[in-house]
Coordinates of C-alpha atoms (C1' of nucleotides) in Angstrom, one line a residue:
Chain A
M1 CA 50.5 -63.4 -34.8
L2 CA 53.5 -61.8 -33.2
Q3 CA 55.4 -63.8 -30.6
S4 CA 57.5 -61.9 -28.1
S5 CA 60.9 -63.3 -27.3
R6 CA 59.9 -65.1 -24.1
A7 CA 56.8 -65.2 -22.0
H8 CA 54.7 -68.0 -23.4
T9 CA 52.7 -68.5 -20.3
A10 CA 48.9 -68.2 -20.7
T11 CA 48.8 -65.4 -18.2
H12 CA 51.4 -63.4 -20.0
I13 CA 49.8 -63.9 -23.4
A14 CA 46.5 -62.6 -22.0
R15 CA 48.1 -59.7 -20.2
Q16 CA 50.0 -58.6 -23.3
M17 CA 47.1 -58.8 -25.7
L18 CA 44.8 -56.9 -23.3
E19 CA 47.5 -54.3 -22.5
E20 CA 48.2 -53.7 -26.2
Q21 CA 44.6 -53.3 -27.0
I22 CA 44.2 -50.8 -24.2
R23 CA 47.3 -48.8 -24.9
E24 CA 46.6 -48.7 -28.6
G25 CA 43.2 -47.4 -27.8
F26 CA 41.2 -50.3 -29.3
L27 CA 39.4 -50.4 -25.9
E28 CA 37.9 -47.0 -25.0
P29 CA 38.8 -45.7 -21.5
G30 CA 35.8 -46.2 -19.3
S31 CA 34.4 -49.0 -21.4
R32 CA 33.5 -52.4 -20.0
L33 CA 35.4 -55.4 -21.0
P34 CA 33.6 -58.6 -21.9
T35 CA 32.7 -60.9 -19.0
E36 CA 35.5 -63.1 -17.7
P37 CA 34.2 -66.3 -19.2
E38 CA 33.8 -64.7 -22.6
L39 CA 37.3 -63.0 -22.5
A40 CA 38.9 -66.2 -21.4
S41 CA 37.5 -68.2 -24.3
K42 CA 38.3 -65.4 -26.7
L43 CA 41.9 -65.4 -25.6
G44 CA 42.1 -69.1 -25.4
V45 CA 43.1 -69.4 -21.8
S46 CA 41.3 -70.6 -18.7
R47 CA 39.4 -68.1 -16.6
N48 CA 41.9 -68.5 -13.8
S49 CA 44.8 -67.4 -16.0
L50 CA 42.7 -64.5 -17.3
R51 CA 42.0 -63.4 -13.8
E52 CA 45.7 -63.4 -13.0
A53 CA 46.4 -61.3 -16.1
L54 CA 43.6 -58.9 -15.0
R55 CA 45.0 -58.6 -11.6
A56 CA 48.3 -57.6 -13.0
L57 CA 46.6 -55.0 -15.1
E58 CA 44.7 -53.7 -12.1
D59 CA 47.9 -53.4 -10.2
C60 CA 49.3 -51.1 -13.0
G61 CA 46.1 -49.1 -12.8
L62 CA 45.0 -50.0 -16.4
V63 CA 41.7 -51.6 -15.5
T64 CA 39.3 -51.4 -12.5
K65 CA 37.0 -54.2 -11.3
R66 CA 33.7 -53.8 -9.7
H67 CA 32.2 -56.8 -8.0
G68 CA 28.9 -57.8 -9.5
V69 CA 29.2 -55.2 -12.3
G70 CA 32.2 -55.7 -14.6
T71 CA 35.7 -54.9 -15.4
F72 CA 36.4 -51.5 -16.9
V73 CA 39.3 -49.7 -18.7
T74 CA 40.5 -47.1 -16.3
D75 CA 39.7 -43.7 -17.6
S76 CA 42.3 -41.6 -15.9
R77 CA 45.7 -41.5 -17.7
P78 CA 48.5 -43.5 -16.2
L79 CA 50.5 -40.6 -14.8
V80 CA 52.7 -42.8 -12.7
K81 CA 56.4 -42.0 -12.7
G82 CA 58.7 -43.4 -10.0
G83 CA 57.1 -46.5 -8.5
L84 CA 58.9 -46.8 -5.2
E85 CA 57.4 -50.2 -4.6
R86 CA 59.9 -51.8 -7.0
L87 CA 63.4 -52.2 -5.7
V88 CA 65.7 -51.0 -8.4
S89 CA 69.2 -49.7 -8.1
I90 CA 69.7 -46.0 -8.4
A91 CA 71.5 -46.6 -11.7
E92 CA 68.5 -48.5 -13.1
F93 CA 66.2 -45.8 -11.8
I94 CA 68.2 -43.1 -13.6
A95 CA 68.5 -45.2 -16.8
G96 CA 64.7 -45.7 -16.7
E97 CA 64.3 -41.9 -16.8
G98 CA 66.3 -41.9 -20.0
R99 CA 69.4 -40.5 -18.6
Q100 CA 73.0 -41.7 -18.4
P101 CA 73.8 -43.2 -14.9
G102 CA 77.2 -42.9 -13.3
S103 CA 78.8 -43.6 -10.0
V104 CA 81.8 -41.9 -8.3
L105 CA 83.5 -43.6 -5.4
V106 CA 84.0 -41.2 -2.5
Q107 CA 85.5 -43.5 0.1
S108 CA 85.7 -47.2 1.0
S109 CA 86.7 -48.3 4.5
T110 CA 86.1 -50.7 7.3
T111 CA 84.8 -49.9 10.8
A112 CA 83.1 -51.4 13.8
A113 CA 79.3 -51.7 13.5
S114 CA 77.3 -49.1 15.5
P115 CA 74.7 -50.5 17.9
E116 CA 72.0 -49.2 15.6
L117 CA 73.5 -51.2 12.7
E118 CA 73.8 -54.3 14.9
R119 CA 70.1 -54.0 15.6
R120 CA 69.0 -53.3 12.1
L121 CA 71.1 -56.1 10.6
G122 CA 70.8 -58.6 13.5
L123 CA 74.6 -58.7 14.0
T124 CA 76.4 -60.1 17.0
E125 CA 78.6 -57.7 18.9
N126 CA 82.0 -56.5 17.7
E127 CA 81.3 -57.1 14.0
Q128 CA 83.1 -55.1 11.3
V129 CA 81.4 -53.5 8.4
A130 CA 82.6 -52.2 5.1
V131 CA 81.4 -48.7 4.4
V132 CA 81.2 -47.6 0.8
E133 CA 80.2 -44.0 -0.1
T134 CA 79.4 -43.0 -3.6
I135 CA 77.9 -40.1 -5.5
K136 CA 75.4 -41.2 -8.2
T137 CA 75.2 -39.1 -11.3
A138 CA 72.7 -38.7 -14.1
D139 CA 74.2 -37.2 -17.3
S140 CA 77.3 -36.3 -15.1
Q141 CA 75.2 -34.3 -12.7
P142 CA 75.2 -35.4 -9.1
V143 CA 71.7 -36.6 -8.1
A144 CA 72.3 -38.8 -5.0
V145 CA 74.7 -39.7 -2.2
C146 CA 74.6 -43.3 -1.2
I147 CA 76.3 -45.0 1.8
D148 CA 76.3 -48.8 2.0
Y149 CA 77.1 -50.7 5.1
I150 CA 78.1 -54.4 4.5
P151 CA 79.2 -56.7 7.3
T152 CA 82.6 -58.1 6.4
A153 CA 81.5 -61.5 7.6
Y154 CA 79.7 -61.9 4.3
L155 CA 82.7 -60.9 2.2
P156 CA 85.7 -63.0 1.2
E157 CA 89.1 -62.3 2.8
N158 CA 90.7 -59.1 1.5
F159 CA 87.7 -58.4 -0.7
D160 CA 87.5 -54.8 -1.8
A161 CA 84.0 -53.7 -1.1
G162 CA 84.6 -50.6 -3.1
A163 CA 84.5 -52.7 -6.2
L164 CA 80.8 -53.2 -5.7
H165 CA 80.0 -49.5 -5.8
E166 CA 78.8 -49.4 -9.4
A167 CA 76.3 -52.2 -9.2
I168 CA 76.0 -53.6 -5.7
F169 CA 73.0 -55.9 -6.5
E170 CA 74.7 -57.5 -9.5
G171 CA 78.0 -57.6 -7.7
L172 CA 76.6 -59.4 -4.6
Q173 CA 74.9 -62.0 -6.9
R174 CA 77.8 -62.6 -9.2
E175 CA 80.6 -62.6 -6.7
L176 CA 78.9 -64.1 -3.7
G177 CA 75.7 -65.7 -4.9
I178 CA 73.6 -63.4 -2.7
V179 CA 70.2 -62.5 -4.3
I180 CA 68.6 -59.5 -2.8
K181 CA 64.8 -60.0 -2.8
Y182 CA 63.4 -56.9 -1.1
A183 CA 64.2 -54.0 1.0
E184 CA 62.5 -52.4 4.0
C185 CA 62.7 -48.8 3.1
Q186 CA 62.2 -46.1 5.7
I187 CA 61.3 -42.7 4.2
V188 CA 62.9 -39.8 6.1
P189 CA 62.8 -36.1 5.1
T190 CA 65.9 -34.3 6.2
T191 CA 68.0 -31.2 5.4
A192 CA 71.4 -31.0 3.8
T193 CA 74.5 -30.8 6.1
A194 CA 77.5 -28.9 4.8
A195 CA 79.1 -32.2 3.6
L196 CA 76.1 -33.4 1.8
A197 CA 75.3 -30.0 0.3
S198 CA 78.7 -29.8 -1.4
K199 CA 78.5 -33.3 -2.8
L200 CA 75.1 -32.7 -4.2
D201 CA 75.6 -29.2 -5.2
V202 CA 72.7 -27.8 -3.3
S203 CA 72.7 -25.2 -0.5
E204 CA 73.1 -26.1 3.1
G205 CA 69.7 -26.7 4.8
A206 CA 68.1 -27.7 1.5
A207 CA 65.3 -30.3 1.7
L208 CA 66.6 -33.9 1.1
L209 CA 64.9 -37.2 1.0
L210 CA 66.7 -40.0 2.8
L211 CA 65.8 -43.6 1.9
D212 CA 67.1 -45.6 4.8
Q213 CA 67.0 -49.3 3.7
V214 CA 67.7 -52.7 5.0
H215 CA 68.2 -55.2 2.1
V216 CA 67.0 -58.8 2.6
D217 CA 68.0 -61.8 0.5
D218 CA 65.9 -64.7 -0.7
R219 CA 66.7 -66.6 2.5
G220 CA 65.3 -63.9 4.7
K221 CA 68.7 -62.7 5.8
R222 CA 69.4 -59.0 6.2
V223 CA 72.4 -58.6 4.1
F224 CA 73.3 -54.9 4.1
H225 CA 72.1 -51.4 5.0
S226 CA 72.1 -48.3 2.8
K227 CA 71.4 -44.7 3.2
S228 CA 70.6 -42.7 0.0
Y229 CA 70.1 -38.9 0.0
F230 CA 68.2 -37.3 -2.8
P231 CA 67.7 -33.5 -3.4
S232 CA 63.9 -32.9 -3.5
N233 CA 64.0 -31.1 -6.8
R234 CA 66.1 -33.6 -8.8
F235 CA 64.1 -36.8 -8.2
S236 CA 60.4 -37.7 -7.9
F237 CA 59.2 -40.7 -6.0
V238 CA 55.7 -42.1 -6.3
V239 CA 53.9 -44.8 -4.5
I240 CA 50.5 -46.2 -5.4
R241 CA 48.6 -46.7 -2.1
H242 CA 45.7 -49.1 -2.3
R243 CA 42.8 -49.0 0.1
Chain B
M1 CA 38.4 -75.5 16.7
L2 CA 38.2 -71.7 17.0
Q3 CA 36.2 -69.9 14.5
S4 CA 36.9 -66.2 13.9
S5 CA 34.0 -63.8 13.4
R6 CA 34.1 -63.6 9.6
A7 CA 36.5 -64.8 7.0
H8 CA 35.3 -68.3 6.2
T9 CA 37.1 -68.5 2.9
A10 CA 39.5 -71.3 2.4
T11 CA 42.3 -68.9 1.7
H12 CA 41.7 -66.9 4.9
I13 CA 41.5 -70.1 7.0
A14 CA 44.8 -71.3 5.6
R15 CA 46.4 -67.9 6.0
Q16 CA 45.2 -67.5 9.6
M17 CA 46.3 -70.9 10.7
L18 CA 49.8 -70.5 9.2
E19 CA 50.2 -67.0 10.5
E20 CA 49.2 -68.0 14.0
Q21 CA 51.7 -70.9 14.0
I22 CA 54.5 -68.7 12.7
R23 CA 53.8 -65.8 15.1
E24 CA 53.4 -68.1 18.1
G25 CA 56.7 -69.7 17.3
F26 CA 55.4 -73.2 16.5
L27 CA 57.3 -72.9 13.2
E28 CA 60.9 -72.0 13.7
P29 CA 62.3 -69.0 11.8
G30 CA 64.3 -70.3 8.9
S31 CA 62.6 -73.7 8.9
R32 CA 61.0 -75.2 5.9
L33 CA 57.3 -75.6 5.6
P34 CA 55.8 -78.9 4.3
T35 CA 55.5 -79.1 0.5
E36 CA 52.5 -77.4 -0.9
P37 CA 50.5 -80.5 -1.7
E38 CA 51.1 -81.8 1.9
L39 CA 50.2 -78.5 3.5
A40 CA 47.1 -78.1 1.4
S41 CA 45.7 -81.5 2.4
K42 CA 46.7 -80.9 6.1
L43 CA 44.7 -77.7 6.1
G44 CA 41.9 -79.1 4.1
V45 CA 42.1 -76.7 1.2
S46 CA 43.0 -77.0 -2.4
R47 CA 46.6 -76.3 -3.4
N48 CA 45.4 -73.2 -5.3
S49 CA 43.9 -71.7 -2.1
L50 CA 46.9 -72.5 -0.1
R51 CA 49.1 -70.8 -2.7
E52 CA 47.0 -67.6 -2.4
A53 CA 47.4 -67.7 1.4
L54 CA 51.2 -68.2 1.0
R55 CA 51.3 -65.3 -1.4
A56 CA 49.7 -63.1 1.2
L57 CA 52.1 -64.2 3.8
E58 CA 55.0 -63.6 1.5
D59 CA 53.7 -60.0 0.9
C60 CA 53.8 -59.5 4.7
G61 CA 57.4 -60.9 4.7
L62 CA 56.5 -63.8 6.9
V63 CA 57.6 -66.5 4.5
T64 CA 60.0 -66.7 1.6
K65 CA 59.6 -69.0 -1.4
R66 CA 62.5 -70.5 -3.4
H67 CA 61.6 -72.1 -6.7
G68 CA 62.6 -75.7 -6.7
V69 CA 63.6 -75.7 -3.1
G70 CA 60.7 -74.9 -0.7
T71 CA 58.9 -72.3 1.3
F72 CA 60.6 -71.0 4.5
V73 CA 59.7 -69.0 7.5
T74 CA 61.5 -65.7 7.2
D75 CA 64.1 -65.5 9.9
S76 CA 64.3 -61.7 10.2
R77 CA 61.9 -60.1 12.6
P78 CA 59.0 -58.3 11.1
L79 CA 60.2 -54.8 12.0
V80 CA 57.7 -53.1 9.7
K81 CA 55.9 -50.1 11.1
G82 CA 54.1 -47.8 8.7
G83 CA 53.4 -49.6 5.5
L84 CA 52.8 -46.7 3.1
E85 CA 51.4 -49.0 0.4
R86 CA 48.1 -49.2 2.2
L87 CA 45.9 -46.1 1.8
V88 CA 44.6 -45.3 5.2
S89 CA 43.4 -42.0 6.6
I90 CA 45.7 -40.2 8.9
A91 CA 43.3 -40.8 11.8
E92 CA 43.4 -44.6 11.1
F93 CA 47.2 -44.4 10.9
I94 CA 47.3 -42.7 14.3
A95 CA 44.9 -45.1 15.9
G96 CA 46.9 -47.9 14.5
E97 CA 49.9 -46.7 16.5
G98 CA 47.8 -46.8 19.6
R99 CA 47.2 -43.1 20.0
Q100 CA 44.1 -41.0 20.1
P101 CA 43.4 -39.3 16.8
G102 CA 41.9 -35.8 16.5
S103 CA 41.2 -33.2 13.8
V104 CA 41.0 -29.5 14.1
L105 CA 39.5 -27.5 11.2
V106 CA 41.7 -24.5 10.3
Q107 CA 39.7 -23.1 7.4
S108 CA 37.2 -24.2 4.7
S109 CA 36.7 -22.1 1.6
T110 CA 36.1 -22.1 -2.1
T111 CA 38.4 -20.9 -4.8
A112 CA 39.2 -21.3 -8.5
A113 CA 41.3 -24.3 -9.3
S114 CA 44.9 -23.6 -10.2
P115 CA 46.2 -24.8 -13.5
E116 CA 48.3 -27.5 -11.7
L117 CA 45.1 -28.7 -10.0
E118 CA 43.3 -28.8 -13.3
R119 CA 46.0 -31.0 -14.7
R120 CA 46.2 -33.3 -11.8
L121 CA 42.5 -33.9 -11.5
G122 CA 41.7 -33.6 -15.2
L123 CA 39.3 -30.6 -14.7
T124 CA 38.0 -28.4 -17.4
E125 CA 38.8 -24.7 -17.1
N126 CA 37.2 -22.4 -14.6
E127 CA 36.2 -25.0 -12.1
Q128 CA 35.8 -24.2 -8.4
V129 CA 37.3 -26.3 -5.7
A130 CA 36.6 -26.5 -2.0
V131 CA 39.7 -26.1 0.1
V132 CA 39.7 -27.7 3.6
E133 CA 42.7 -27.3 5.9
T134 CA 43.0 -29.3 9.1
I135 CA 45.6 -30.0 11.8
K136 CA 45.6 -33.7 12.7
T137 CA 46.5 -34.6 16.3
A138 CA 47.6 -37.6 18.2
D139 CA 46.9 -37.5 21.9
S140 CA 46.1 -33.8 21.4
Q141 CA 49.6 -33.1 20.0
P142 CA 49.8 -31.8 16.4
V143 CA 51.3 -34.3 14.0
A144 CA 50.3 -33.3 10.6
V145 CA 48.8 -30.4 8.5
C146 CA 46.4 -31.6 5.8
I147 CA 44.9 -29.6 2.9
D148 CA 42.3 -31.2 0.8
Y149 CA 41.1 -29.8 -2.6
I150 CA 37.7 -31.1 -3.8
P151 CA 36.0 -29.9 -7.0
T152 CA 32.7 -28.5 -6.1
A153 CA 31.2 -30.2 -9.1
Y154 CA 31.2 -33.4 -7.1
L155 CA 29.4 -31.8 -4.1
P156 CA 25.7 -31.1 -3.7
E157 CA 24.6 -27.5 -3.8
N158 CA 25.5 -25.6 -0.6
F159 CA 27.3 -28.6 0.8
D160 CA 29.7 -27.7 3.6
A161 CA 33.0 -29.4 2.6
G162 CA 34.3 -28.6 6.1
A163 CA 32.0 -31.2 7.4
L164 CA 34.2 -33.8 5.8
H165 CA 37.3 -32.9 7.6
E166 CA 37.2 -35.5 10.3
A167 CA 36.8 -38.5 8.0
I168 CA 36.9 -37.6 4.4
F169 CA 36.9 -41.2 3.0
E170 CA 33.9 -42.2 5.0
G171 CA 32.2 -38.9 4.4
L172 CA 32.5 -39.2 0.6
Q173 CA 31.2 -42.7 0.7
R174 CA 28.3 -42.1 3.0
E175 CA 27.2 -38.7 1.7
L176 CA 28.0 -39.1 -2.0
G177 CA 28.5 -42.8 -2.7
I178 CA 32.1 -42.1 -3.8
V179 CA 34.4 -45.0 -3.0
I180 CA 38.1 -44.1 -3.0
K181 CA 40.1 -47.1 -4.2
Y182 CA 43.7 -45.9 -4.4
A183 CA 45.9 -42.8 -4.3
E184 CA 48.8 -41.8 -6.4
C185 CA 51.2 -40.5 -3.7
Q186 CA 54.1 -38.3 -4.5
I187 CA 56.8 -38.2 -1.8
V188 CA 58.4 -34.8 -1.4
P189 CA 60.8 -33.7 1.3
T190 CA 60.4 -30.1 2.2
T191 CA 61.1 -27.6 5.0
A192 CA 58.7 -25.9 7.3
T193 CA 57.5 -22.4 6.3
A194 CA 56.7 -20.0 9.1
A195 CA 53.0 -20.9 8.8
L196 CA 53.5 -24.6 8.9
A197 CA 56.1 -24.4 11.6
S198 CA 53.6 -22.7 14.0
K199 CA 50.8 -25.1 13.2
L200 CA 53.1 -28.1 13.8
D201 CA 55.0 -26.7 16.7
V202 CA 58.4 -27.1 15.0
S203 CA 61.0 -24.6 14.1
E204 CA 61.1 -22.8 10.8
G205 CA 63.2 -24.7 8.2
A206 CA 62.7 -28.0 10.0
A207 CA 62.5 -31.1 7.7
L208 CA 59.0 -32.1 6.7
L209 CA 57.6 -34.9 4.6
L210 CA 54.9 -33.9 2.1
L211 CA 52.6 -36.6 0.8
D212 CA 51.1 -35.0 -2.3
Q213 CA 48.2 -37.3 -3.3
V214 CA 45.6 -37.7 -6.0
H215 CA 42.7 -39.9 -4.8
V216 CA 41.0 -42.1 -7.4
D217 CA 37.6 -43.8 -7.0
D218 CA 36.5 -47.3 -8.1
R219 CA 35.5 -45.9 -11.5
G220 CA 39.0 -44.6 -12.2
K221 CA 37.9 -41.0 -11.6
R222 CA 40.3 -38.7 -9.9
V223 CA 38.2 -37.3 -7.1
F224 CA 40.3 -35.0 -5.0
H225 CA 43.8 -33.9 -4.2
S226 CA 45.4 -33.6 -0.8
K227 CA 48.7 -32.4 0.6
S228 CA 49.7 -33.7 4.0
Y229 CA 52.8 -32.3 5.9
F230 CA 54.5 -34.5 8.5
P231 CA 57.4 -33.5 10.8
S232 CA 60.2 -35.9 10.3
N233 CA 60.5 -36.8 13.9
R234 CA 56.9 -37.4 14.7
F235 CA 56.0 -40.0 12.1
S236 CA 57.8 -42.9 10.4
F237 CA 56.8 -44.2 7.0
V238 CA 58.0 -47.4 5.6
V239 CA 57.7 -49.1 2.2
I240 CA 58.6 -52.6 1.3
R241 CA 60.3 -52.6 -2.0
H242 CA 60.3 -55.9 -3.9
R243 CA 62.8 -56.7 -6.6
Chain C
dC1 C1' 67.2 -87.5 -11.5
dA2 C1' 64.0 -86.7 -7.7
dG3 C1' 61.5 -83.2 -5.4
dT4 C1' 60.0 -78.6 -5.1
dG5 C1' 57.3 -74.6 -6.3
dG6 C1' 55.0 -72.4 -10.8
dT7 C1' 51.3 -72.6 -13.9
dC8 C1' 47.4 -74.2 -16.3
dT9 C1' 42.7 -76.2 -17.0
dA10 C1' 37.6 -77.1 -16.5
dG11 C1' 33.9 -76.9 -13.9
dA12 C1' 31.3 -75.6 -9.9
dC13 C1' 29.2 -72.6 -6.6
dC14 C1' 29.1 -68.1 -3.8
dA15 C1' 28.5 -62.9 -3.2
dC16 C1' 27.5 -58.8 -5.0
dT17 C1' 24.9 -55.2 -7.9
dC18 C1' 21.1 -53.5 -10.2
dG19 C1' 16.9 -53.2 -12.6
Chain D
dG1 C1' 16.2 -62.7 -10.5
dA2 C1' 19.7 -62.3 -14.0
dG3 C1' 24.3 -61.3 -14.7
dT4 C1' 28.7 -60.1 -13.0
dG5 C1' 33.1 -60.9 -10.6
dG6 C1' 35.1 -63.8 -6.3
dT7 C1' 36.4 -68.2 -4.8
dC8 C1' 37.1 -73.0 -4.6
dT9 C1' 38.5 -77.8 -6.2
dA10 C1' 41.0 -81.7 -8.3
dG11 C1' 44.2 -83.0 -11.4
dA12 C1' 47.8 -82.3 -14.6
dC13 C1' 52.1 -80.8 -16.5
dC14 C1' 56.2 -77.4 -16.6
dA15 C1' 60.6 -75.2 -14.7
dC16 C1' 63.8 -74.9 -11.4
dT17 C1' 67.2 -76.6 -7.8
dG18 C1' 70.3 -79.6 -5.8
dG19 C1' 72.6 -83.9 -4.8

DNA sequence: CAGTGGTCTAGACCACTCG
DNA sequence: GAGTGGTCTAGACCACTGG
């Protein structure tokens, strides 16, 4: 019996075994799984743990439950690409697509927060924010322009916010102990201004996707704001919408 | 003790009581909740049920948990508007914003499925699809153009697919017993063609958001495809992205 | 080390679906 | 009515955090 590096928990064990059997094709798409009590005893876990595992698989779209009927292996292929529900950095996103991520610093400065920023981040008046603008690349090709707005109040004296540009999540955690837990992401279609067009190597007026995000830490504090611009044809974002 | 209409389950009871106390301000933002065993006994439910309730509240962003520390009332305001993770019809979405939804049928016809459609819906060759195009309105103002593609194989002989245009989810369920469970939604920024511009009353080249969706039923079958176009300034979509 | 949330178990009963 | 998933309970132990 293979043991994976970590993940001893009963739920993980059940999830892994089921997922493997489904992905390897031992369980036919469309076929019914054994009943929950049966499966639980077969896998040597409690029914509760099994149910947690099944829930995870259902979230990934691998199985479908029907109350009073049974649990079935989903018979449509996975298909899913992006998965916007998960908050990952652009670099992680690019790496996940099998390409080489890069980041070019365009500018790093400090200005007064706009009223809009004050509202979004819950700042008091007259606060300063560090503004860090970068171009993200995949295999050296520009794929996104990202502008981060970080209140200087959170940063140490004379801290160079530009140093965070390559990996802001990791940087905040390592340098400042701030753990980003989720982002509220507003999805806005827009068109390329001349400035954005030249940075992204698209024509002016081309369709862009703007992800306008407020990042919140594990204490519920809104830590920073970011705007990321993606050309429509160079990235594909997907969300699974449940009824 | 108030009883709400339905929702007797222990989890729902716990969730409601906590949510009420948070929203009414009896629990200060940022304050710590009692420990789970305490809360569970106070609310008269098992710790397991309480934990399910807390998980739901965490998903809504009302509370935040920190392992080994406690559970806290999130201190940022809710802010959330759209919530793209939930699959709701455009009419429901509009009604949820407090406006009057409407639907105008533009055309209803039948054609051969494109290769792209065949791939997305897993069709065999030479299948026919019903194409239903509508303009969705909010308080009589156009806010979206929606085109649905439904394989005729799923429809009864001589069924008028145009009849579904007002409420396709309900129609499919009532007429055909098909229950849509989720959609795989691709998010695509685009610009208005002349045809779309006139229907949406925006200028040509204006930024639009296209939600390109494949709808899947409770058996994992991909039932129909839809494309919905929204002007950027008339709708706002939000996703909560968790790390 | 004490206190917290995270996970697990075994057993019970409820709610839904379908023949 | 038989069989399925949905929910609940009580009690136990594990894993993390912070003083």
